[in-house]
Short mmCIF file of C-alpha atoms in Angstrom, two decimals:
data_model
loop_
_atom_site.label_atom_id
_atom_site.label_comp_id
_atom_site.label_asym_id
_atom_site.label_seq_id
_atom_site.Cartn_x
_atom_site.Cartn_y
_atom_site.Cartn_z
CA MET A 46 0.00 0.00 0.00
CA PRO A 47 1.49 3.38 -0.99
CA SER A 48 2.30 5.88 1.70
CA GLN A 49 0.55 9.19 2.09
CA GLY A 50 3.58 10.95 0.68
CA GLN A 51 3.49 8.79 -2.42
CA ASP A 52 -0.22 9.48 -2.82
CA ARG A 53 0.47 13.20 -2.71
CA SER A 54 3.35 12.96 -5.20
CA VAL A 55 0.90 11.84 -7.89
CA LEU A 56 0.07 15.54 -8.24
CA GLY A 57 3.66 16.07 -9.34
CA THR A 58 4.07 13.01 -11.59
CA GLY A 59 0.67 11.88 -12.93
CA PRO A 60 -0.59 12.76 -16.43
CA ILE A 61 -1.97 16.30 -16.42
CA GLY A 62 -5.13 15.41 -18.33
CA SER A 63 -5.98 12.56 -15.98
CA LEU A 64 -5.33 14.69 -12.91
CA VAL A 65 -7.51 17.53 -14.18
CA PHE A 66 -10.29 15.04 -14.86
CA LYS A 67 -9.86 13.27 -11.52
CA PHE A 68 -9.99 16.44 -9.43
CA SER A 69 -12.36 18.53 -11.56
CA LEU A 70 -15.15 16.03 -12.15
CA PRO A 71 -16.06 15.62 -8.47
CA SER A 72 -15.69 19.38 -8.01
CA ILE A 73 -18.05 20.06 -10.91
CA VAL A 74 -20.58 17.57 -9.58
CA ALA A 75 -20.29 19.11 -6.12
CA MET A 76 -20.84 22.63 -7.50
CA LEU A 77 -23.78 21.48 -9.63
CA VAL A 78 -25.37 19.76 -6.67
CA SER A 79 -24.76 22.86 -4.55
CA SER A 80 -26.47 25.05 -7.15
CA LEU A 81 -29.48 22.75 -6.92
CA TYR A 82 -30.32 24.35 -3.57
CA ASN A 83 -31.31 27.52 -5.40
CA ILE A 84 -32.58 25.87 -8.58
CA VAL A 85 -34.85 23.46 -6.72
CA ASP A 86 -36.23 26.22 -4.49
CA GLN A 87 -36.82 28.36 -7.59
CA TYR A 88 -38.66 25.52 -9.32
CA PHE A 89 -41.02 24.70 -6.47
CA ILE A 90 -41.62 28.33 -5.54
CA GLY A 91 -42.27 29.28 -9.17
CA ARG A 92 -44.77 26.44 -9.52
CA SER A 93 -46.56 27.14 -6.23
CA VAL A 94 -46.24 30.89 -5.57
CA GLY A 95 -45.51 32.31 -9.05
CA GLU A 96 -43.65 35.38 -10.31
CA LEU A 97 -43.63 37.20 -6.98
CA GLY A 98 -42.14 34.15 -5.27
CA ASN A 99 -39.38 34.05 -7.88
CA ALA A 100 -38.73 37.74 -7.28
CA ALA A 101 -38.55 37.14 -3.51
CA THR A 102 -35.81 34.52 -3.82
CA ASN A 103 -33.86 36.90 -6.03
CA ILE A 104 -34.07 39.63 -3.38
CA SER A 105 -32.56 37.12 -0.94
CA PHE A 106 -29.85 36.02 -3.36
CA PRO A 107 -27.18 38.61 -2.33
CA LEU A 108 -27.00 36.85 1.04
CA THR A 109 -26.37 33.55 -0.72
CA LEU A 110 -23.48 35.19 -2.56
CA LEU A 111 -22.16 36.58 0.74
CA CYS A 112 -22.25 33.09 2.26
CA THR A 113 -20.24 31.78 -0.68
CA ALA A 114 -17.77 34.67 -0.39
CA LEU A 115 -17.06 33.93 3.27
CA ALA A 116 -16.81 30.21 2.55
CA LEU A 117 -14.27 30.75 -0.24
CA LEU A 118 -12.22 33.17 1.87
CA PHE A 119 -11.22 30.37 4.23
CA GLY A 120 -12.01 27.39 2.00
CA VAL A 121 -9.94 28.35 -1.04
CA GLY A 122 -7.43 30.31 1.05
CA GLY A 123 -6.88 27.41 3.45
CA ALA A 124 -6.73 24.84 0.65
CA ALA A 125 -4.21 26.84 -1.41
CA ASN A 126 -1.92 27.37 1.58
CA PHE A 127 -2.22 23.70 2.53
CA ASN A 128 -1.36 22.43 -0.95
CA ILE A 129 1.51 24.87 -1.44
CA THR A 130 2.95 23.82 1.93
CA MET A 131 2.57 20.12 1.10
CA GLY A 132 4.34 20.78 -2.20
CA LYS A 133 7.20 22.48 -0.35
CA ALA A 134 7.35 19.43 1.93
CA GLN A 135 8.60 17.44 -1.05
CA ILE A 136 11.76 19.55 -0.78
CA ASN A 137 11.74 20.29 2.95
CA PRO A 138 9.86 17.60 4.99
CA ALA A 139 9.59 19.92 7.99
CA GLU A 140 6.95 21.93 6.10
CA LYS A 141 4.47 19.09 6.65
CA GLU A 142 4.18 20.04 10.32
CA THR A 143 2.81 23.43 9.29
CA ALA A 144 0.21 22.20 6.80
CA PRO A 145 -2.59 21.01 9.18
CA HIS A 146 -2.73 24.45 10.82
CA TYR A 147 -4.25 25.81 7.60
CA LEU A 148 -7.04 23.25 7.70
CA GLY A 149 -7.74 23.74 11.41
CA LYS A 150 -7.81 27.53 11.38
CA SER A 151 -10.00 27.54 8.28
CA MET A 152 -12.53 25.29 10.02
CA LEU A 153 -12.64 27.61 13.03
CA MET A 154 -13.19 30.75 10.98
CA LEU A 155 -15.86 29.18 8.76
CA VAL A 156 -18.00 28.38 11.79
CA THR A 157 -17.38 31.77 13.44
CA LEU A 158 -18.30 33.79 10.35
CA GLY A 159 -21.41 31.69 9.76
CA VAL A 160 -22.76 32.43 13.22
CA ILE A 161 -22.01 36.16 12.89
CA LEU A 162 -23.74 36.44 9.51
CA MET A 163 -26.80 34.57 10.79
CA ALA A 164 -27.15 36.94 13.75
CA VAL A 165 -26.71 40.12 11.67
CA THR A 166 -29.23 38.94 9.07
CA LEU A 167 -31.92 38.07 11.61
CA ILE A 168 -31.47 41.36 13.49
CA PHE A 169 -31.58 43.61 10.41
CA LEU A 170 -33.71 41.41 8.12
CA ARG A 171 -36.29 43.88 6.84
CA SER A 172 -33.80 46.71 6.36
CA LEU A 173 -31.49 44.43 4.40
CA LEU A 174 -34.23 43.25 2.05
CA VAL A 175 -35.34 46.81 1.32
CA PHE A 176 -31.70 47.73 0.66
CA PHE A 177 -31.43 44.75 -1.70
CA GLY A 178 -34.20 46.27 -3.83
CA SER A 179 -37.38 44.53 -2.74
CA PRO A 180 -40.61 45.99 -4.18
CA ALA A 181 -43.44 46.38 -1.66
CA ASP A 182 -45.46 43.48 -3.10
CA VAL A 183 -42.47 41.12 -2.72
CA LEU A 184 -41.18 42.15 0.72
CA GLY A 185 -43.40 39.89 2.83
CA LEU A 186 -42.49 36.79 0.83
CA ALA A 187 -38.80 37.73 0.94
CA GLU A 188 -38.95 38.15 4.73
CA THR A 189 -40.54 34.75 5.20
CA TYR A 190 -37.99 32.98 3.01
CA THR A 191 -34.84 34.79 4.15
CA GLY A 192 -35.72 34.76 7.85
CA ILE A 193 -35.74 30.96 7.80
CA VAL A 194 -32.85 30.40 5.40
CA ALA A 195 -30.58 32.57 7.59
CA ILE A 196 -30.68 29.86 10.28
CA GLY A 197 -28.71 27.62 7.94
CA PHE A 198 -25.93 30.14 7.22
CA PRO A 199 -23.37 28.60 9.63
CA PHE A 200 -23.90 25.19 8.05
CA VAL A 201 -23.81 26.26 4.40
CA ILE A 202 -20.70 28.42 4.92
CA PHE A 203 -18.92 25.57 6.68
CA ALA A 204 -19.99 22.96 4.11
CA THR A 205 -18.99 25.11 1.12
CA GLY A 206 -15.62 26.07 2.57
CA ALA A 207 -14.87 22.61 3.94
CA ALA A 208 -15.39 21.06 0.50
CA ASN A 209 -12.28 22.91 -0.67
CA LEU A 210 -10.32 21.70 2.35
CA ILE A 211 -11.40 18.08 1.84
CA ARG A 212 -10.44 18.35 -1.85
CA ALA A 213 -7.03 19.73 -0.85
CA ASP A 214 -6.61 16.65 1.35
CA GLY A 215 -6.75 14.59 -1.85
CA ARG A 216 -10.39 13.43 -1.53
CA PRO A 217 -12.43 15.12 -4.26
CA ARG A 218 -15.11 12.41 -4.12
CA SER A 219 -15.62 12.96 -0.40
CA ALA A 220 -16.02 16.69 -1.02
CA MET A 221 -18.63 15.88 -3.63
CA THR A 222 -20.49 13.63 -1.21
CA CYS A 223 -21.00 16.49 1.26
CA ASN A 224 -22.88 18.47 -1.37
CA ILE A 225 -24.87 15.52 -2.69
CA VAL A 226 -26.18 14.59 0.76
CA GLY A 227 -27.55 18.07 1.42
CA ALA A 228 -29.00 18.60 -2.05
CA ALA A 229 -30.76 15.24 -2.02
CA VAL A 230 -32.36 16.02 1.34
CA ASN A 231 -33.33 19.50 0.13
CA THR A 232 -34.98 18.20 -3.05
CA VAL A 233 -37.07 15.55 -1.28
CA LEU A 234 -38.17 17.93 1.48
CA ASP A 235 -38.96 20.70 -1.02
CA ALA A 236 -41.50 18.48 -2.74
CA TRP A 237 -42.99 17.38 0.58
CA PHE A 238 -43.07 20.75 2.33
CA VAL A 239 -44.16 22.91 -0.65
CA PHE A 240 -46.59 20.63 -2.48
CA GLY A 241 -47.42 17.94 0.08
CA LEU A 242 -47.91 20.18 3.13
CA GLY A 243 -48.63 23.41 1.25
CA TRP A 244 -46.10 25.49 3.18
CA GLY A 245 -45.11 27.61 0.16
CA MET A 246 -42.12 29.93 0.70
CA ALA A 247 -41.59 28.74 4.27
CA GLY A 248 -41.53 25.10 3.14
CA ALA A 249 -38.84 25.76 0.54
CA ALA A 250 -36.79 27.65 3.12
CA TRP A 251 -37.00 24.92 5.77
CA ALA A 252 -36.06 22.28 3.20
CA THR A 253 -32.98 24.33 2.35
CA VAL A 254 -31.94 24.72 5.99
CA ILE A 255 -32.29 21.01 6.79
CA GLY A 256 -30.28 20.11 3.68
CA GLN A 257 -27.55 22.54 4.70
CA VAL A 258 -27.38 21.03 8.19
CA CYS A 259 -26.85 17.62 6.62
CA SER A 260 -24.11 18.96 4.32
CA GLY A 261 -22.29 20.74 7.11
CA SER A 262 -22.44 17.73 9.42
CA THR A 263 -21.10 15.44 6.69
CA ALA A 264 -18.25 17.85 5.95
CA ALA A 265 -17.26 18.02 9.63
CA PHE A 266 -17.17 14.23 9.77
CA MET A 267 -14.99 14.06 6.64
CA LEU A 268 -12.51 16.65 7.93
CA SER A 269 -12.18 14.87 11.26
CA ARG A 270 -10.73 11.97 9.26
CA ALA A 271 -8.21 13.81 7.09
CA GLN A 272 -5.92 11.39 5.24
CA THR A 273 -2.73 13.30 4.52
CA VAL A 274 -2.38 14.97 7.94
CA LYS A 275 -3.83 14.57 11.43
CA ILE A 276 -5.84 17.59 12.63
CA ARG A 277 -5.55 18.17 16.39
CA ALA A 278 -7.07 20.78 18.69
CA SER A 279 -3.82 22.74 18.63
CA HIS A 280 -4.14 23.09 14.85
CA ILE A 281 -7.53 24.76 15.36
CA PHE A 282 -7.26 26.94 18.45
CA THR A 283 -3.59 27.95 18.97
CA ASN A 284 -1.55 30.67 17.29
CA VAL A 285 -4.53 31.68 15.14
CA PRO A 286 -3.70 35.21 13.80
CA PRO A 287 -0.59 34.50 11.66
CA TYR A 288 -2.22 31.55 9.90
CA VAL A 289 -5.48 33.41 9.37
CA LYS A 290 -3.54 36.29 7.83
CA ARG A 291 -1.90 33.96 5.26
CA ILE A 292 -5.19 32.17 4.58
CA VAL A 293 -7.01 35.44 3.96
CA ALA A 294 -4.25 36.64 1.62
CA LEU A 295 -4.83 33.71 -0.75
CA GLY A 296 -8.60 33.58 -0.28
CA LEU A 297 -9.27 37.21 -1.12
CA ALA A 298 -9.41 36.82 -4.91
CA PRO A 299 -12.38 34.41 -5.11
CA THR A 300 -13.97 36.21 -2.15
CA PHE A 301 -13.80 39.58 -3.86
CA ASN A 302 -15.30 37.99 -6.95
CA GLN A 303 -18.33 36.82 -4.94
CA LEU A 304 -18.60 40.12 -3.07
CA ALA A 305 -18.47 41.95 -6.38
CA MET A 306 -21.29 39.73 -7.67
CA MET A 307 -23.28 40.55 -4.54
CA VAL A 308 -22.80 44.30 -4.99
CA VAL A 309 -23.77 44.07 -8.65
CA MET A 310 -26.84 41.98 -7.76
CA ILE A 311 -28.01 44.66 -5.32
CA PHE A 312 -27.54 47.40 -7.91
CA LEU A 313 -29.25 45.23 -10.54
CA ASN A 314 -32.31 44.69 -8.36
CA ASN A 315 -32.62 48.38 -7.55
CA SER A 316 -32.02 49.38 -11.18
CA PHE A 317 -34.57 46.86 -12.44
CA ARG A 318 -37.09 48.15 -9.92
CA HIS A 319 -36.48 51.77 -10.93
CA TYR A 320 -36.31 51.42 -14.70
CA GLY A 321 -38.82 48.58 -14.77
CA ALA A 322 -41.41 50.92 -13.27
CA GLN A 323 -40.82 53.24 -16.25
CA SER A 324 -41.30 50.41 -18.77
CA VAL A 325 -44.06 48.02 -19.83
CA TYR A 326 -42.61 45.36 -17.51
CA GLY A 327 -43.26 47.01 -14.15
CA GLU A 328 -41.12 46.65 -11.00
CA SER A 329 -41.36 42.91 -10.32
CA ILE A 330 -41.07 41.21 -13.74
CA PRO A 331 -37.42 42.21 -14.41
CA ILE A 332 -36.40 41.19 -10.87
CA ALA A 333 -38.18 37.83 -11.17
CA ALA A 334 -36.69 37.07 -14.61
CA SER A 335 -33.25 38.18 -13.51
CA GLY A 336 -33.42 35.91 -10.47
CA ILE A 337 -34.24 32.82 -12.51
CA ILE A 338 -31.64 33.52 -15.19
CA SER A 339 -28.95 34.23 -12.59
CA LYS A 340 -29.59 30.82 -11.07
CA VAL A 341 -29.63 29.12 -14.48
CA ASN A 342 -26.31 30.81 -15.22
CA MET A 343 -25.08 29.34 -11.94
CA ILE A 344 -25.28 25.92 -13.60
CA PHE A 345 -22.78 27.10 -16.21
CA MET A 346 -20.64 28.73 -13.53
CA SER A 347 -20.74 25.49 -11.52
CA PHE A 348 -18.87 23.81 -14.36
CA VAL A 349 -16.34 26.64 -14.59
CA ILE A 350 -15.77 27.03 -10.86
CA GLY A 351 -15.63 23.24 -10.45
CA LEU A 352 -12.92 23.13 -13.10
CA SER A 353 -10.97 25.91 -11.40
CA GLN A 354 -11.27 24.22 -8.00
CA GLY A 355 -10.12 20.91 -9.46
CA MET A 356 -7.15 22.68 -11.05
CA GLN A 357 -6.11 24.37 -7.78
CA PRO A 358 -4.43 21.47 -5.90
CA ILE A 359 -2.56 20.41 -9.06
CA VAL A 360 -1.23 23.91 -9.74
CA SER A 361 -0.50 24.70 -6.08
CA PHE A 362 1.37 21.45 -5.43
CA ASN A 363 3.52 21.71 -8.58
CA TYR A 364 4.21 25.40 -8.07
CA GLY A 365 5.28 24.72 -4.50
CA ALA A 366 7.48 21.87 -5.73
CA ARG A 367 8.93 24.16 -8.46
CA ASN A 368 7.42 22.13 -11.30
CA TYR A 369 6.35 25.31 -13.04
CA GLN A 370 5.75 23.82 -16.47
CA ARG A 371 3.30 21.30 -15.04
CA ALA A 372 1.44 24.10 -13.28
CA ARG A 373 1.12 25.94 -16.59
CA GLN A 374 -0.01 22.80 -18.42
CA ALA A 375 -2.72 22.19 -15.84
CA TYR A 376 -4.04 25.72 -16.33
CA LEU A 377 -4.07 25.46 -20.13
CA ARG A 378 -5.80 22.09 -20.09
CA THR A 379 -8.43 23.47 -17.72
CA CYS A 380 -9.05 26.47 -19.99
CA THR A 381 -9.50 24.22 -23.03
CA ILE A 382 -12.20 22.22 -21.26
CA GLY A 383 -13.76 25.44 -19.98
CA PHE A 384 -14.08 26.87 -23.49
CA VAL A 385 -15.88 23.78 -24.79
CA ILE A 386 -18.38 23.90 -21.92
CA ALA A 387 -18.89 27.66 -22.33
CA ALA A 388 -19.63 27.24 -26.05
CA VAL A 389 -22.34 24.66 -25.30
CA PHE A 390 -24.06 26.93 -22.78
CA PHE A 391 -23.82 29.90 -25.14
CA ALA A 392 -25.72 27.89 -27.76
CA CYS A 393 -28.41 26.90 -25.24
CA PHE A 394 -28.89 30.45 -23.97
CA GLN A 395 -29.21 31.83 -27.50
CA LEU A 396 -31.40 29.09 -29.01
CA PHE A 397 -33.69 27.95 -26.18
CA PRO A 398 -34.31 30.86 -23.77
CA ARG A 399 -38.11 30.54 -23.65
CA GLN A 400 -37.96 26.79 -23.05
CA ILE A 401 -35.50 27.29 -20.18
CA ILE A 402 -37.53 30.02 -18.47
CA SER A 403 -40.76 27.98 -18.84
CA VAL A 404 -39.35 25.29 -16.56
CA PHE A 405 -39.77 27.62 -13.58
CA GLY A 406 -43.49 28.20 -13.92
CA PRO A 407 -45.90 30.22 -16.07
CA GLY A 408 -45.78 33.95 -16.57
CA SER A 409 -47.13 36.80 -18.64
CA GLU A 410 -45.96 37.55 -22.17
CA GLU A 411 -44.08 40.58 -20.85
CA TYR A 412 -42.29 38.26 -18.41
CA TYR A 413 -41.20 35.91 -21.20
CA ALA A 414 -40.24 38.77 -23.50
CA PHE A 415 -37.93 40.30 -20.92
CA ALA A 416 -36.41 36.94 -19.94
CA ILE A 417 -35.61 36.09 -23.59
CA GLN A 418 -33.89 39.46 -24.06
CA TYR A 419 -31.95 38.91 -20.85
CA PHE A 420 -30.61 35.54 -22.04
CA ARG A 421 -29.67 36.71 -25.52
CA ILE A 422 -28.21 40.12 -24.69
CA PHE A 423 -26.87 40.09 -21.12
CA LEU A 424 -25.29 36.61 -21.52
CA PHE A 425 -24.09 37.03 -25.11
CA PHE A 426 -20.40 36.48 -24.29
CA THR A 427 -20.99 33.35 -22.25
CA PHE A 428 -18.46 31.58 -24.51
CA LEU A 429 -15.72 33.79 -23.01
CA ASN A 430 -16.87 33.69 -19.40
CA PHE A 431 -14.79 30.64 -18.45
CA LEU A 432 -11.54 32.60 -18.65
CA GLN A 433 -11.73 35.02 -15.73
CA PRO A 434 -12.79 32.57 -12.94
CA ILE A 435 -10.19 29.96 -13.94
CA SER A 436 -7.46 32.59 -14.23
CA THR A 437 -8.40 34.16 -10.90
CA ASN A 438 -7.94 30.78 -9.24
CA LEU A 439 -4.62 30.31 -11.05
CA PHE A 440 -3.11 33.27 -9.21
CA THR A 441 -4.60 32.13 -5.92
CA ALA A 442 -3.13 28.67 -6.52
CA ILE A 443 0.40 30.00 -7.12
CA GLY A 444 0.30 32.38 -4.15
CA VAL A 445 0.03 35.67 -6.08
CA PRO A 446 -3.26 36.99 -4.65
CA LYS A 447 -3.00 40.61 -5.85
CA ARG A 448 -3.34 39.63 -9.50
CA GLY A 449 -6.19 37.33 -8.65
CA ILE A 450 -7.93 40.16 -6.82
CA LEU A 451 -7.45 42.45 -9.83
CA LEU A 452 -9.07 39.91 -12.12
CA SER A 453 -11.87 39.19 -9.67
CA LEU A 454 -12.82 42.88 -9.61
CA THR A 455 -12.41 43.58 -13.32
CA ARG A 456 -15.73 42.28 -14.64
CA GLN A 457 -18.08 43.12 -11.79
CA ILE A 458 -16.80 46.34 -10.20
CA ILE A 459 -14.48 48.04 -12.68
CA LEU A 460 -16.61 47.40 -15.79
CA LEU A 461 -20.14 46.10 -15.11
CA LEU A 462 -21.19 48.30 -12.20
CA PRO A 463 -20.42 51.66 -13.91
CA LEU A 464 -22.14 50.43 -17.08
CA ILE A 465 -25.27 49.46 -15.13
CA LEU A 466 -25.38 52.98 -13.72
CA LEU A 467 -24.62 54.84 -16.96
CA LEU A 468 -26.20 53.00 -19.90
CA PRO A 469 -29.82 53.07 -18.61
CA LEU A 470 -29.62 56.88 -18.50
CA PHE A 471 -29.55 56.78 -22.32
CA MET A 472 -31.22 53.44 -23.15
CA GLY A 473 -33.66 52.79 -20.32
CA ILE A 474 -33.97 49.26 -18.97
CA GLU A 475 -32.30 47.79 -22.08
CA GLY A 476 -29.12 49.64 -21.12
CA ILE A 477 -28.82 47.29 -18.14
CA LEU A 478 -28.92 44.30 -20.49
CA TYR A 479 -26.21 45.65 -22.80
CA ALA A 480 -23.93 46.34 -19.83
CA GLY A 481 -23.38 42.56 -19.48
CA PRO A 482 -21.70 41.71 -22.81
CA ILE A 483 -19.56 44.86 -22.80
CA ALA A 484 -18.21 44.01 -19.34
CA ASP A 485 -17.67 40.34 -20.27
CA LEU A 486 -15.62 41.19 -23.36
CA GLY A 487 -13.51 43.75 -21.53
CA ALA A 488 -12.83 41.35 -18.63
CA ALA A 489 -11.77 38.58 -21.03
CA ILE A 490 -9.28 40.87 -22.80
CA ILE A 491 -7.75 42.08 -19.52
CA THR A 492 -7.52 38.52 -18.19
CA PHE A 493 -5.74 37.32 -21.32
CA ILE A 494 -3.14 40.11 -21.03
CA VAL A 495 -2.44 39.44 -17.32
CA VAL A 496 -2.11 35.66 -17.74
CA ARG A 497 0.08 36.03 -20.83
CA ARG A 498 2.44 38.26 -18.87
CA GLU A 499 2.64 35.68 -16.04
CA PHE A 500 3.55 32.82 -18.37
CA ARG A 501 6.32 34.86 -20.02
CA ARG A 502 8.31 34.61 -16.78
CA PRO A 503 11.50 32.49 -17.24
CA GLN A 504 10.63 29.61 -14.87
CA TYR A 505 7.76 28.47 -17.11
CA THR A 506 10.22 27.69 -19.93
CA GLU A 507 13.02 26.19 -17.82
CA PRO A 508 13.45 22.40 -17.63
CA GLN A 509 11.50 20.72 -14.84
CA PRO A 510 13.48 19.42 -11.85
CA ALA A 511 14.37 15.76 -11.97
#
């Protein structure tokens, strides 16, 4: 039976294509299953409550993005530090004593932040939902849904972040299992609570919370049985600040990306409410359509983010072990797969928008008209949207967080947000839709330039160490 060290060295010697497949496939499945929380809720709410229910879940969605941001801060940051340190241990075995501290401190902070966010949300619930752009006819439904879902924040933040840590431990299938358990529970309970018991919004919310509790509990069990290192109490509770500082440094890029998405979502909701009221669509239709399409787009992003997460341990380990060419090859292979997936989703969004939106319940002709425009205009450059998330994670994986942060802010904050504010002044509500493709194209160009500059550095062309 091979030793743990030999198991880890596969990252430095195995075929790149096989490694990308091995680590990415479970990550993709895990992300897809995780996205089912929102998709399943949207389906049952759309079928039972209708357009206003769909709008209510969209008002709550910024908090979902905030949960993901906090989870990635210590999930991706802890995993990247852990893998880089384990890669260095191939050269200096003493580094292996440091590695479990990154897992332990990440676990502690995931739980702490989850509890804090739950408390803040419950205390300021109504004010937050109004700030997020809730129309008056949606606010009551949004309060019901969000007030319950907030109870699950500690569990969903821990489960999402811990999946990265479990994957870094060399167990991508175990990370996938955590997500599958929760999503399966959520789906079954959604059907029972919403249709069987007639609980509506509250039923969907309670199904989500119970599923998240199951995911978080499974993740805690998996981490307590880490394979490559042994996590002790001292790895969790002692000498916390210096490790947290290094974890945060590498987790900031994906976190800023999620925070940027949250900020943009808030501005989108408020802009749709304002300019929708001046159009034939009214306040609620654009918000409802935007909510559904954002969650459908999450399916595409689940593939892309799953790919980037699967790439991370391969790149981090080889970069830490100074196998720079293998790190570059892993990135390029991941991008090739990402482009193929993005092209497929682009075709679906352009050719079948009405069929996709119809899955989530009936609506007026104005509702369908706006949703079709949203798919075809706002998501026009879907075939390029694999590049920025994968490249952001590249720089996190190699321990260069500032470039990752730059890329994570490029699309959402530097480009999209100003366009959302400016274009509707001249084009009305359609200006919001055209802001999407302009920002996507600009972000892709900037990402290409930054990555190209990185790979021109000498170590990527030097012979690999024997």
